[in-house]
Amino acid sequence: MTALVLLEIENGAVRQASRSAVAAASAFGSVDVLVLGAGAEAAARLPGVARVRHAESLSDSIAESASALLASIAAEYTHIISAATANGKNILPRLAGLLDVQPIPDVIAIQDADTFVRPIYAGNALATVRSSDNIKVLTVRGANFDPVASEGGSASIEAIALDTSATIPSVEEISVNLSTSERPELESARVVLSGGRGLKDAANFKLLDPIADKLGAAIGASRAAVDSGFAPNEMQVGQTGKIVAPELYVAVGLSGAIQHLAGMKDSRVIVAINIDPEAPIFRVADYGLVADLFTVLPELEQAL
Amino acid sequence: MKILVPIKRVVDYNVKVRVAADGSGVDTQGVKMSMNPFDEIAVEEGIRLRESGAAKEVVVVTIGAQAAQDVLRTAMAMGADRAILVKTDDTLEPRAVANALKAVIERENPSIVSMGKQAIDDDMNATGQILAAKLNWPQATFASKVVVNGDKAEVTREIDGGTATFAVPLPAIITADLRLNEPRYASLPNIMKARKKPLETIELESLGVDTASRLTTISVAEPAERQAGVMVSSVAELVEKLKTEAKVI
């Protein structure tokens, strides 16, 4: 059996979530990877990769062409996998549609080649499902699979291209607006500091910055904070946001709604700071501090 | 221009679900059901496009049991013009739902299919993309802004690390993310009016599409419960414990 992993490349390196997907794919046998655009050399250095298939002229931001290319080589594989990222969730289900198979999103454990565990109802239940499709199309959660190293392999690189005779809807990217941040990537940070509605406004959200600087932390936000405009959506941790599992998760002024817990409860150590002793976040926290965050945050900054 | 909005009836997002004792699924007996929150956003977007003059009609469709009518009435109370219930007592996977929706779309010929990015029960986040593939239509998933310009839509999408804007030729599938809009509440007079709006029922079998399941659920289990830890009384104590006990800083 051979699995194919669609990789995402960022600043010339393979994203950590994609390296987790390669680790997951190795459960099925030999692993090929597909790179769209630049970055094939970085992909070739991943340990455990047999072959890099490289479509330089395509982009992983366009699902229409990416899924068409994947579909054209799908018959060579038993499993087609990507990380459960925004791009993965855009492209892989479309591929499943082209292949007429039922995709299996957000896999957190692989039992055998056909059987997978995935969370449903915002992680309040775990479903074990068996697929009868010939080709399994799955996205995997990075937090649940230890990523392969970024160096150590020497796979061959082979160019492939999209069949130009196929009719593919033409979608055009007009502009990209990335938030610039010097902080580590939310999904792979060792420490995550998240703020909720308790911060009261966007200006107060910046109170998290100096502490994040000291801890080398990524900053996250609850859906309530995002909805209230305190933080951009890409910082949202939860059922429909980012799934994180850092060594240390510090939740500041957020109550811990089910949707938020779904995104962070696999963190190793959880700290909750909230003025409301009844906040559900305290039920999952290893260390809880009932106090006003506006006095706690400056103290914490001093103490670190 | 016509907008079709597929919606799903799910366990209300405020309900804490329980896994059935036999591990066969989640207990939905007597549990409050509502329209999937992302679908509410998709309905709202459809109504706004009609109100802005970009569209003429908003049609909502759901696939489910007779009881799923209630979410169609809710959508019509919000302002959708008419509704279609594709009736089945089976629980369908996204692939099967896409097959059924494709048949409805071929009948209705909408220019935009506006739907939620994800249902909060199975958390699949797949139906829109599968449907787009089957129709060979473009897809704009995780939309946070939609501007219709003649035969194109300019859609801003949530991506990892920010947003990106795409020009998408119509007809297209657009899946709604949280920030797209704030759905309106249905007023009582509008709820009354919605009772008189047309609701057509189609038997799923009559569409003649493949709705077989490809996934078998082996079991559904509760996730490992996380135990609450200790409460600390000061920042100093917290930092001390993180350093010496948890050893994370």
Coordinates of C-alpha atoms in Angstrom, one line a residue:
Chain A
M1 CA 0.0 0.0 0.0
T2 CA 1.2 3.5 -0.8
A3 CA -0.2 6.7 0.7
L4 CA 0.1 10.2 -0.8
V5 CA 0.4 13.2 1.5
L6 CA -0.5 16.7 0.2
L7 CA 2.2 18.9 1.8
E8 CA 1.9 22.6 2.7
I9 CA 5.1 24.7 2.4
E10 CA 5.6 27.9 4.3
N11 CA 8.7 30.1 3.9
G12 CA 10.5 27.3 2.1
A13 CA 9.9 24.8 4.9
V14 CA 7.3 22.0 5.3
R15 CA 4.7 23.0 7.8
Q16 CA 4.7 21.1 11.0
A17 CA 1.1 20.0 10.6
S18 CA 2.1 18.5 7.2
R19 CA 5.0 16.6 8.9
S20 CA 2.5 15.2 11.3
A21 CA 0.4 14.1 8.3
V22 CA 3.5 12.3 6.9
A23 CA 3.9 10.5 10.3
A24 CA 0.3 9.5 10.2
A25 CA 0.6 8.3 6.6
S26 CA 3.5 6.0 7.4
A27 CA 1.0 3.7 9.2
F28 CA -0.2 2.7 5.7
G29 CA 3.1 1.7 4.2
S30 CA 5.2 3.6 1.7
V31 CA 4.7 7.4 1.6
D32 CA 4.8 9.7 -1.5
V33 CA 4.2 13.4 -1.1
L34 CA 2.8 16.1 -3.4
V35 CA 4.1 19.6 -3.5
L36 CA 2.2 22.4 -5.3
G37 CA 4.4 25.4 -6.1
A38 CA 7.8 25.9 -4.6
G39 CA 9.4 23.7 -1.8
A40 CA 10.0 20.3 -3.4
E41 CA 13.6 20.3 -2.1
A42 CA 12.4 20.7 1.5
A43 CA 9.9 17.9 1.0
A44 CA 12.6 15.6 -0.4
R45 CA 14.6 16.0 2.9
L46 CA 11.7 14.6 5.0
P47 CA 12.6 11.2 6.5
G48 CA 10.4 8.4 5.4
V49 CA 9.3 9.9 2.1
A50 CA 9.8 7.7 -1.0
R51 CA 9.0 10.1 -3.7
V52 CA 8.1 13.8 -4.1
R53 CA 5.7 14.6 -6.8
H54 CA 6.0 18.2 -7.8
A55 CA 3.6 20.4 -9.7
E56 CA 5.4 23.7 -9.7
S57 CA 2.8 25.7 -11.6
L58 CA -0.1 24.9 -9.2
S59 CA -1.0 26.5 -5.9
D60 CA -2.5 24.9 -2.9
S61 CA -4.8 28.0 -2.4
I62 CA -6.8 26.9 -5.5
A63 CA -8.8 23.8 -4.6
E64 CA -10.3 23.4 -8.1
S65 CA -6.9 22.7 -9.8
A66 CA -5.3 21.1 -6.8
S67 CA -8.1 18.5 -6.4
A68 CA -8.1 17.8 -10.1
L69 CA -4.4 17.1 -10.1
L70 CA -4.8 14.8 -7.0
A71 CA -7.6 13.0 -8.7
S72 CA -5.5 12.3 -11.8
I73 CA -2.9 10.3 -9.7
A74 CA -5.3 9.0 -7.0
A75 CA -5.6 5.5 -8.5
E76 CA -1.9 4.9 -7.6
Y77 CA -2.7 5.2 -3.9
T78 CA -4.8 3.6 -1.1
H79 CA -4.8 6.7 1.1
I80 CA -4.7 10.4 0.3
I81 CA -3.9 12.5 3.3
S82 CA -3.4 16.1 4.3
A83 CA -3.2 18.0 7.6
A84 CA -6.6 19.3 8.8
T85 CA -5.6 22.9 7.9
A86 CA -7.6 25.5 6.1
N87 CA -6.1 24.3 2.8
G88 CA -6.5 20.7 3.6
K89 CA -10.1 21.2 4.5
N90 CA -10.7 23.1 1.3
I91 CA -9.0 20.7 -1.1
L92 CA -9.4 17.1 0.2
P93 CA -13.2 17.0 0.4
R94 CA -13.3 18.3 -3.1
L95 CA -11.0 15.5 -4.2
A96 CA -13.3 13.1 -2.4
G97 CA -16.2 14.5 -4.5
L98 CA -14.2 14.0 -7.7
L99 CA -13.4 10.4 -6.7
D100 CA -17.0 9.8 -5.3
V101 CA -15.7 8.7 -1.9
Q102 CA -16.7 9.8 1.5
P103 CA -13.9 11.8 3.1
I104 CA -12.8 11.2 6.7
P105 CA -11.9 14.6 8.3
D106 CA -10.0 15.4 11.5
V107 CA -8.6 11.9 12.1
I108 CA -7.0 11.7 15.6
A109 CA -6.1 8.0 15.6
I110 CA -5.6 5.3 13.0
Q111 CA -6.7 1.8 14.0
D112 CA -6.0 0.0 10.8
A113 CA -5.9 0.8 7.1
D114 CA -9.7 1.2 7.0
T115 CA -10.6 2.3 10.6
F116 CA -10.2 5.7 12.0
V117 CA -11.1 7.7 15.1
R118 CA -12.5 11.2 14.8
P119 CA -14.2 13.6 17.1
I120 CA -17.8 14.6 16.6
Y121 CA -20.0 17.2 18.4
A122 CA -17.1 19.5 19.1
G123 CA -15.1 16.7 20.6
N124 CA -17.8 15.6 23.1
A125 CA -17.8 12.2 21.5
L126 CA -15.2 10.2 19.6
A127 CA -16.5 8.1 16.7
T128 CA -14.6 5.1 15.4
V129 CA -15.5 4.7 11.7
R130 CA -14.7 2.1 9.1
S131 CA -14.5 3.1 5.5
S132 CA -15.5 0.9 2.6
D133 CA -14.0 3.2 -0.1
N134 CA -11.2 1.9 -2.2
I135 CA -9.3 5.1 -1.8
K136 CA -9.4 6.7 1.6
V137 CA -9.3 10.5 1.7
L138 CA -8.5 11.8 5.1
T139 CA -7.3 14.9 6.9
V140 CA -5.4 14.4 10.2
R141 CA -5.1 16.6 13.2
G142 CA -1.4 17.6 13.7
A143 CA -1.7 17.7 17.5
N144 CA -2.3 13.9 17.5
F145 CA 0.6 12.7 15.5
D146 CA 4.2 13.4 16.3
P147 CA 5.7 15.1 13.3
V148 CA 8.5 13.5 11.3
A149 CA 11.8 15.5 11.4
S150 CA 12.3 18.2 8.8
E151 CA 15.7 16.7 7.7
G152 CA 17.3 13.3 7.2
G153 CA 15.6 12.0 4.0
S154 CA 16.6 12.0 0.4
A155 CA 13.6 11.3 -1.8
S156 CA 13.5 11.6 -5.5
I157 CA 11.7 14.5 -7.1
E158 CA 9.5 14.0 -10.1
A159 CA 7.6 16.7 -11.9
I160 CA 4.0 16.3 -12.7
A161 CA 1.5 18.6 -14.4
L162 CA -2.2 19.1 -14.7
D163 CA -3.9 17.7 -17.8
T164 CA -4.8 20.9 -19.7
S165 CA -7.6 19.2 -21.6
A166 CA -9.7 18.9 -18.5
T167 CA -12.4 21.6 -17.8
I168 CA -11.6 23.1 -14.4
P169 CA -13.5 26.1 -13.0
S170 CA -11.3 29.1 -13.1
V171 CA -11.0 30.8 -9.7
E172 CA -8.6 33.7 -9.4
E173 CA -6.8 34.9 -6.3
I174 CA -7.1 38.7 -6.1
S175 CA -5.3 39.4 -2.8
V176 CA -3.9 37.8 0.3
N177 CA -3.9 39.5 3.6
L178 CA -1.7 37.7 6.1
S179 CA -1.4 38.8 9.7
T180 CA 2.3 39.4 10.3
S181 CA 3.5 38.0 13.5
E182 CA 6.9 37.2 14.9
R183 CA 5.3 34.7 17.3
P184 CA 5.4 31.0 16.8
E185 CA 2.7 29.3 14.8
L186 CA -0.4 28.7 17.0
E187 CA -0.7 25.0 16.1
S188 CA 2.9 24.1 16.8
A189 CA 3.8 26.5 19.7
R190 CA 5.1 25.0 22.9
V191 CA 3.2 27.6 24.9
V192 CA -0.2 29.2 24.0
L193 CA -1.7 32.2 25.7
S194 CA -5.3 32.7 24.9
G195 CA -7.6 35.5 25.7
G196 CA -11.4 35.6 26.0
R197 CA -14.2 38.1 26.3
G198 CA -12.9 39.0 29.8
L199 CA -10.3 41.2 28.2
K200 CA -13.2 43.5 27.2
D201 CA -11.7 45.1 24.1
A202 CA -9.1 44.8 21.4
A203 CA -6.7 47.3 23.1
N204 CA -6.7 45.2 26.3
F205 CA -5.9 42.1 24.2
K206 CA -2.5 43.6 23.7
L207 CA -1.9 43.0 27.5
L208 CA -1.1 39.5 26.5
D209 CA 1.8 40.5 24.3
P210 CA 4.5 41.1 26.9
I211 CA 3.7 37.8 28.6
A212 CA 3.7 35.9 25.3
D213 CA 7.1 37.5 24.6
K214 CA 8.5 36.2 27.8
L215 CA 7.1 32.7 27.4
G216 CA 7.8 32.4 23.7
A217 CA 4.1 31.8 23.3
A218 CA 1.6 32.0 20.5
I219 CA -1.5 34.0 21.2
G220 CA -4.9 32.5 20.7
A221 CA -8.5 33.7 21.3
S222 CA -11.9 32.3 22.2
R223 CA -14.7 32.5 19.6
A224 CA -16.4 35.1 21.8
A225 CA -13.3 37.3 21.7
V226 CA -13.1 36.8 17.9
D227 CA -16.8 37.5 17.5
S228 CA -16.5 40.7 19.6
G229 CA -13.6 41.9 17.3
F230 CA -10.9 41.7 19.9
A231 CA -8.8 39.3 17.8
P232 CA -8.7 38.1 14.2
N233 CA -10.4 34.8 13.3
E234 CA -7.1 33.0 12.5
M235 CA -6.3 33.2 16.2
Q236 CA -9.5 31.3 17.2
V237 CA -8.9 28.1 19.1
G238 CA -11.8 25.7 19.1
Q239 CA -14.1 23.4 17.2
T240 CA -14.1 25.5 14.1
G241 CA -10.8 27.3 14.7
K242 CA -7.4 25.9 15.4
I243 CA -6.8 22.7 17.4
V244 CA -3.8 23.1 19.7
A245 CA -2.1 20.8 22.2
P246 CA 0.9 22.7 23.6
E247 CA 2.9 21.9 26.6
L248 CA 1.4 24.8 28.4
Y249 CA -2.0 26.5 27.7
V250 CA -2.9 29.7 29.6
A251 CA -6.5 30.7 29.3
V252 CA -7.1 34.3 30.4
G253 CA -10.5 35.7 30.9
L254 CA -12.3 33.0 28.9
S255 CA -15.0 30.9 30.3
G256 CA -14.3 27.7 28.5
A257 CA -17.3 27.1 26.2
I258 CA -17.6 23.5 24.8
Q259 CA -16.5 24.8 21.4
H260 CA -13.3 26.3 22.9
L261 CA -12.5 23.2 25.0
A262 CA -12.7 21.1 21.9
G263 CA -9.7 23.0 20.6
M264 CA -7.4 22.9 23.6
K265 CA -8.2 20.3 26.1
D266 CA -5.4 18.0 24.9
S267 CA -2.8 20.5 26.1
R268 CA -0.4 19.0 28.6
V269 CA -0.8 21.6 31.3
I270 CA -3.7 24.0 31.4
V271 CA -3.8 27.2 33.5
A272 CA -7.0 29.2 33.9
I273 CA -7.3 32.8 35.1
N274 CA -10.8 34.0 35.5
I275 CA -12.7 36.2 37.9
D276 CA -15.7 33.9 37.9
P277 CA -15.0 30.8 40.1
E278 CA -17.9 29.0 38.3
A279 CA -16.3 29.3 34.9
P280 CA -16.2 25.8 33.2
I281 CA -12.6 26.3 32.2
F282 CA -11.6 25.5 35.9
R283 CA -13.0 22.0 35.4
V284 CA -10.3 21.2 32.9
A285 CA -7.5 23.4 34.3
D286 CA -4.5 21.9 36.1
Y287 CA -4.0 25.2 37.9
G288 CA -6.8 27.7 38.4
L289 CA -6.5 31.3 39.7
V290 CA -9.7 33.2 40.5
A291 CA -8.7 36.8 40.2
D292 CA -9.2 39.9 38.1
L293 CA -7.0 39.5 35.0
F294 CA -6.3 43.2 34.9
T295 CA -4.3 42.9 38.2
V296 CA -3.0 39.4 37.3
L297 CA -1.5 40.1 33.9
P298 CA 0.9 42.9 35.1
E299 CA 1.9 40.7 38.1
L300 CA 2.5 37.7 35.8
E301 CA 4.6 39.8 33.5
Q302 CA 6.8 40.9 36.5
A303 CA 7.0 37.4 37.9
L304 CA 8.3 35.7 34.7
Chain B
M1 CA -30.8 35.3 -9.7
K2 CA -31.7 32.5 -7.4
I3 CA -29.9 31.5 -4.3
L4 CA -30.3 28.0 -2.9
V5 CA -29.4 27.5 0.8
P6 CA -29.1 23.9 2.0
I7 CA -29.6 23.7 5.8
K8 CA -29.3 20.9 8.4
R9 CA -31.3 20.2 11.6
V10 CA -28.9 19.4 14.4
V11 CA -28.7 19.1 18.1
D12 CA -28.9 22.7 19.4
Y13 CA -25.4 24.1 20.0
N14 CA -26.3 24.9 23.7
V15 CA -27.0 21.2 24.5
K16 CA -24.2 19.1 26.0
V17 CA -24.6 15.8 24.2
R18 CA -24.4 12.4 25.8
V19 CA -23.0 9.3 24.3
A20 CA -25.7 6.5 24.2
A21 CA -25.1 3.8 26.8
D22 CA -24.5 1.1 24.1
G23 CA -21.9 3.2 22.3
S24 CA -23.9 3.3 19.1
G25 CA -24.1 7.1 18.8
V26 CA -25.1 10.2 20.6
D27 CA -28.4 10.3 22.5
T28 CA -30.7 12.7 20.6
Q29 CA -34.0 11.5 22.2
G30 CA -35.9 14.5 23.6
V31 CA -33.0 16.8 22.9
K32 CA -33.6 20.3 21.6
M33 CA -32.9 20.6 17.9
S34 CA -32.1 23.7 15.9
M35 CA -30.8 24.9 12.6
N36 CA -27.0 24.4 12.3
P37 CA -25.5 27.8 13.3
F38 CA -23.3 28.0 10.2
D39 CA -26.4 27.4 8.0
E40 CA -28.2 30.3 9.7
I41 CA -25.3 32.5 8.6
A42 CA -25.7 31.1 5.1
V43 CA -29.5 31.8 5.1
E44 CA -28.8 35.4 6.3
E45 CA -26.3 35.9 3.5
G46 CA -28.8 34.7 1.0
I47 CA -31.5 37.1 2.3
R48 CA -29.0 40.0 2.3
L49 CA -28.1 39.3 -1.3
R50 CA -31.8 39.4 -2.2
E51 CA -32.3 42.6 -0.2
S52 CA -29.4 44.3 -1.9
G53 CA -31.0 43.5 -5.3
A54 CA -28.2 41.0 -6.3
A55 CA -30.7 38.1 -6.1
K56 CA -34.4 37.6 -6.6
E57 CA -35.3 34.5 -4.7
V58 CA -33.9 32.5 -1.7
V59 CA -34.9 28.8 -1.6
V60 CA -34.0 26.7 1.4
V61 CA -33.7 22.9 1.3
T62 CA -33.1 20.3 3.9
I63 CA -32.7 16.6 3.7
G64 CA -34.2 14.8 6.7
A65 CA -37.2 13.4 8.5
Q66 CA -40.6 15.2 8.6
A67 CA -39.5 17.0 11.8
A68 CA -36.8 18.8 9.8
Q69 CA -39.6 21.0 8.5
D70 CA -39.2 23.2 11.5
V71 CA -35.8 24.5 10.4
L72 CA -37.2 25.3 7.0
R73 CA -40.0 27.3 8.7
T74 CA -37.3 29.1 10.7
A75 CA -35.4 30.0 7.6
M76 CA -38.6 31.2 6.0
A77 CA -39.4 33.3 9.1
M78 CA -35.9 34.9 8.7
G79 CA -36.9 35.7 5.1
A80 CA -36.4 32.8 2.7
D81 CA -39.1 32.7 0.0
R82 CA -39.8 29.0 -0.2
A83 CA -38.6 25.6 1.0
I84 CA -38.0 22.1 -0.1
L85 CA -37.9 19.1 2.2
V86 CA -36.2 16.1 0.8
K87 CA -37.7 13.5 3.0
T88 CA -35.8 10.5 4.4
D89 CA -35.6 8.8 7.8
D90 CA -32.0 7.8 7.1
T91 CA -29.0 9.7 8.3
L92 CA -26.9 10.6 5.3
E93 CA -23.2 11.2 5.0
P94 CA -21.9 14.3 3.2
R95 CA -21.3 12.4 -0.1
A96 CA -24.9 11.2 -0.1
V97 CA -26.2 14.6 0.8
A98 CA -24.2 16.1 -2.0
N99 CA -25.7 13.6 -4.5
A100 CA -29.2 14.6 -3.3
L101 CA -28.5 18.3 -3.4
K102 CA -27.0 18.0 -6.9
A103 CA -30.3 16.6 -8.1
V104 CA -32.2 19.4 -6.5
I105 CA -29.8 22.0 -8.0
E106 CA -30.2 20.6 -11.5
R107 CA -34.0 21.2 -11.0
E108 CA -33.7 24.6 -9.5
N109 CA -30.7 26.1 -11.4
P110 CA -29.5 28.5 -8.7
S111 CA -26.6 30.8 -9.4
I112 CA -25.3 30.6 -5.9
V113 CA -25.5 27.8 -3.4
S114 CA -24.9 29.4 0.1
M115 CA -24.3 26.9 2.8
G116 CA -22.7 26.5 6.2
K117 CA -19.0 25.4 6.2
Q118 CA -19.6 22.7 8.7
A119 CA -22.4 21.0 10.7
I120 CA -21.9 21.0 14.4
D121 CA -23.0 17.4 14.8
D122 CA -20.7 15.4 12.6
D123 CA -18.2 18.2 12.2
M124 CA -17.4 17.0 8.7
N125 CA -16.9 20.3 6.9
A126 CA -17.2 18.5 3.5
T127 CA -20.6 18.7 1.9
G128 CA -20.0 22.0 0.1
Q129 CA -16.7 20.9 -1.4
I130 CA -18.0 17.5 -2.5
L131 CA -21.1 19.1 -4.0
A132 CA -18.9 21.7 -5.9
A133 CA -16.8 18.8 -7.3
K134 CA -19.8 16.8 -8.4
L135 CA -21.2 19.9 -10.2
N136 CA -17.8 20.9 -11.5
W137 CA -18.5 24.4 -10.0
P138 CA -16.0 26.6 -8.3
Q139 CA -16.1 26.7 -4.5
A140 CA -15.4 29.5 -2.1
T141 CA -15.2 27.9 1.3
F142 CA -15.0 29.6 4.8
A143 CA -16.3 32.9 3.4
S144 CA -16.2 36.0 5.6
K145 CA -17.3 38.5 2.9
V146 CA -19.3 38.1 -0.3
V147 CA -19.7 40.7 -3.0
V148 CA -21.7 39.8 -6.1
N149 CA -20.6 41.5 -9.3
G150 CA -22.6 40.5 -12.3
D151 CA -21.6 36.9 -13.2
K152 CA -18.8 36.8 -10.6
A153 CA -18.6 36.8 -6.8
E154 CA -15.7 38.3 -4.9
V155 CA -15.3 36.2 -1.9
T156 CA -13.0 36.8 1.1
R157 CA -12.0 33.5 2.6
E158 CA -10.5 32.6 6.0
I159 CA -7.2 30.9 5.6
D160 CA -4.5 29.9 8.0
G161 CA -2.7 33.1 8.9
G162 CA -5.2 35.6 7.5
T163 CA -7.7 36.0 4.7
A164 CA -7.5 35.9 0.9
T165 CA -9.9 37.3 -1.7
F166 CA -10.9 35.3 -4.8
A167 CA -12.9 36.1 -7.9
V168 CA -15.2 33.2 -8.4
P169 CA -17.3 32.8 -11.6
L170 CA -21.0 31.9 -11.0
P171 CA -22.6 29.5 -10.5
A172 CA -20.6 28.7 -7.4
I173 CA -20.8 27.1 -4.0
I174 CA -20.0 29.5 -1.1
T175 CA -19.6 28.1 2.4
A176 CA -20.2 30.4 5.3
D177 CA -17.7 31.1 8.1
L178 CA -18.5 32.8 11.4
R179 CA -17.6 36.3 10.5
L180 CA -19.7 36.5 7.3
N181 CA -22.6 38.1 9.1
E182 CA -24.8 38.2 12.2
P183 CA -28.0 36.3 11.5
R184 CA -31.3 38.1 12.3
Y185 CA -33.9 36.9 14.7
A186 CA -37.3 36.1 13.2
S187 CA -40.0 38.4 14.5
L188 CA -43.3 36.9 15.6
P189 CA -45.2 38.4 12.6
N190 CA -42.6 36.9 10.3
I191 CA -42.9 33.5 12.0
M192 CA -46.7 33.7 11.3
K193 CA -46.1 34.7 7.7
A194 CA -43.6 31.8 7.3
R195 CA -46.4 29.3 8.0
K196 CA -48.0 30.4 4.7
K197 CA -44.9 30.2 2.6
P198 CA -44.7 27.3 0.2
L199 CA -43.0 24.1 1.5
E200 CA -42.6 21.3 -1.0
T201 CA -41.9 17.8 0.1
I202 CA -39.9 15.4 -2.2
E203 CA -39.2 11.8 -1.3
L204 CA -35.5 11.1 -1.3
E205 CA -36.0 7.9 -3.4
S206 CA -37.7 9.9 -6.1
L207 CA -34.5 11.7 -6.8
G208 CA -32.9 8.4 -7.9
V209 CA -29.5 9.1 -6.5
D210 CA -26.9 7.0 -4.7
T211 CA -27.2 7.7 -1.0
A212 CA -25.5 4.6 0.4
S213 CA -23.1 5.1 3.4
R214 CA -19.4 4.5 2.8
L215 CA -18.6 4.8 6.5
T216 CA -19.7 2.4 9.2
T217 CA -19.7 3.6 12.7
I218 CA -18.1 1.0 14.8
S219 CA -18.5 2.8 18.1
V220 CA -19.0 6.2 19.7
A221 CA -17.3 6.8 23.0
E222 CA -16.9 9.6 25.5
P223 CA -13.5 11.2 25.3
A224 CA -11.2 10.8 28.3
E225 CA -12.4 13.1 31.0
R226 CA -9.9 15.7 32.1
Q227 CA -9.6 16.1 35.9
A228 CA -9.7 19.5 37.5
G229 CA -6.4 20.3 39.1
V230 CA -5.7 22.6 42.0
M231 CA -6.6 26.2 42.7
V232 CA -3.8 28.6 43.5
S233 CA -4.2 31.8 45.5
S234 CA -1.7 34.1 43.9
V235 CA 0.4 34.8 40.8
A236 CA 3.5 33.9 42.8
E237 CA 2.1 30.5 43.7
L238 CA 1.1 29.9 40.1
V239 CA 4.5 30.7 38.7
E240 CA 6.2 28.6 41.4
K241 CA 4.0 25.6 40.5
L242 CA 4.6 26.0 36.8
K243 CA 8.3 26.1 37.5
T244 CA 8.8 23.3 40.0
E245 CA 5.7 21.0 39.8
A246 CA 4.7 21.2 36.1
K247 CA 8.1 22.2 34.9
V248 CA 6.7 24.0 31.9
I249 CA 8.4 27.4 32.3

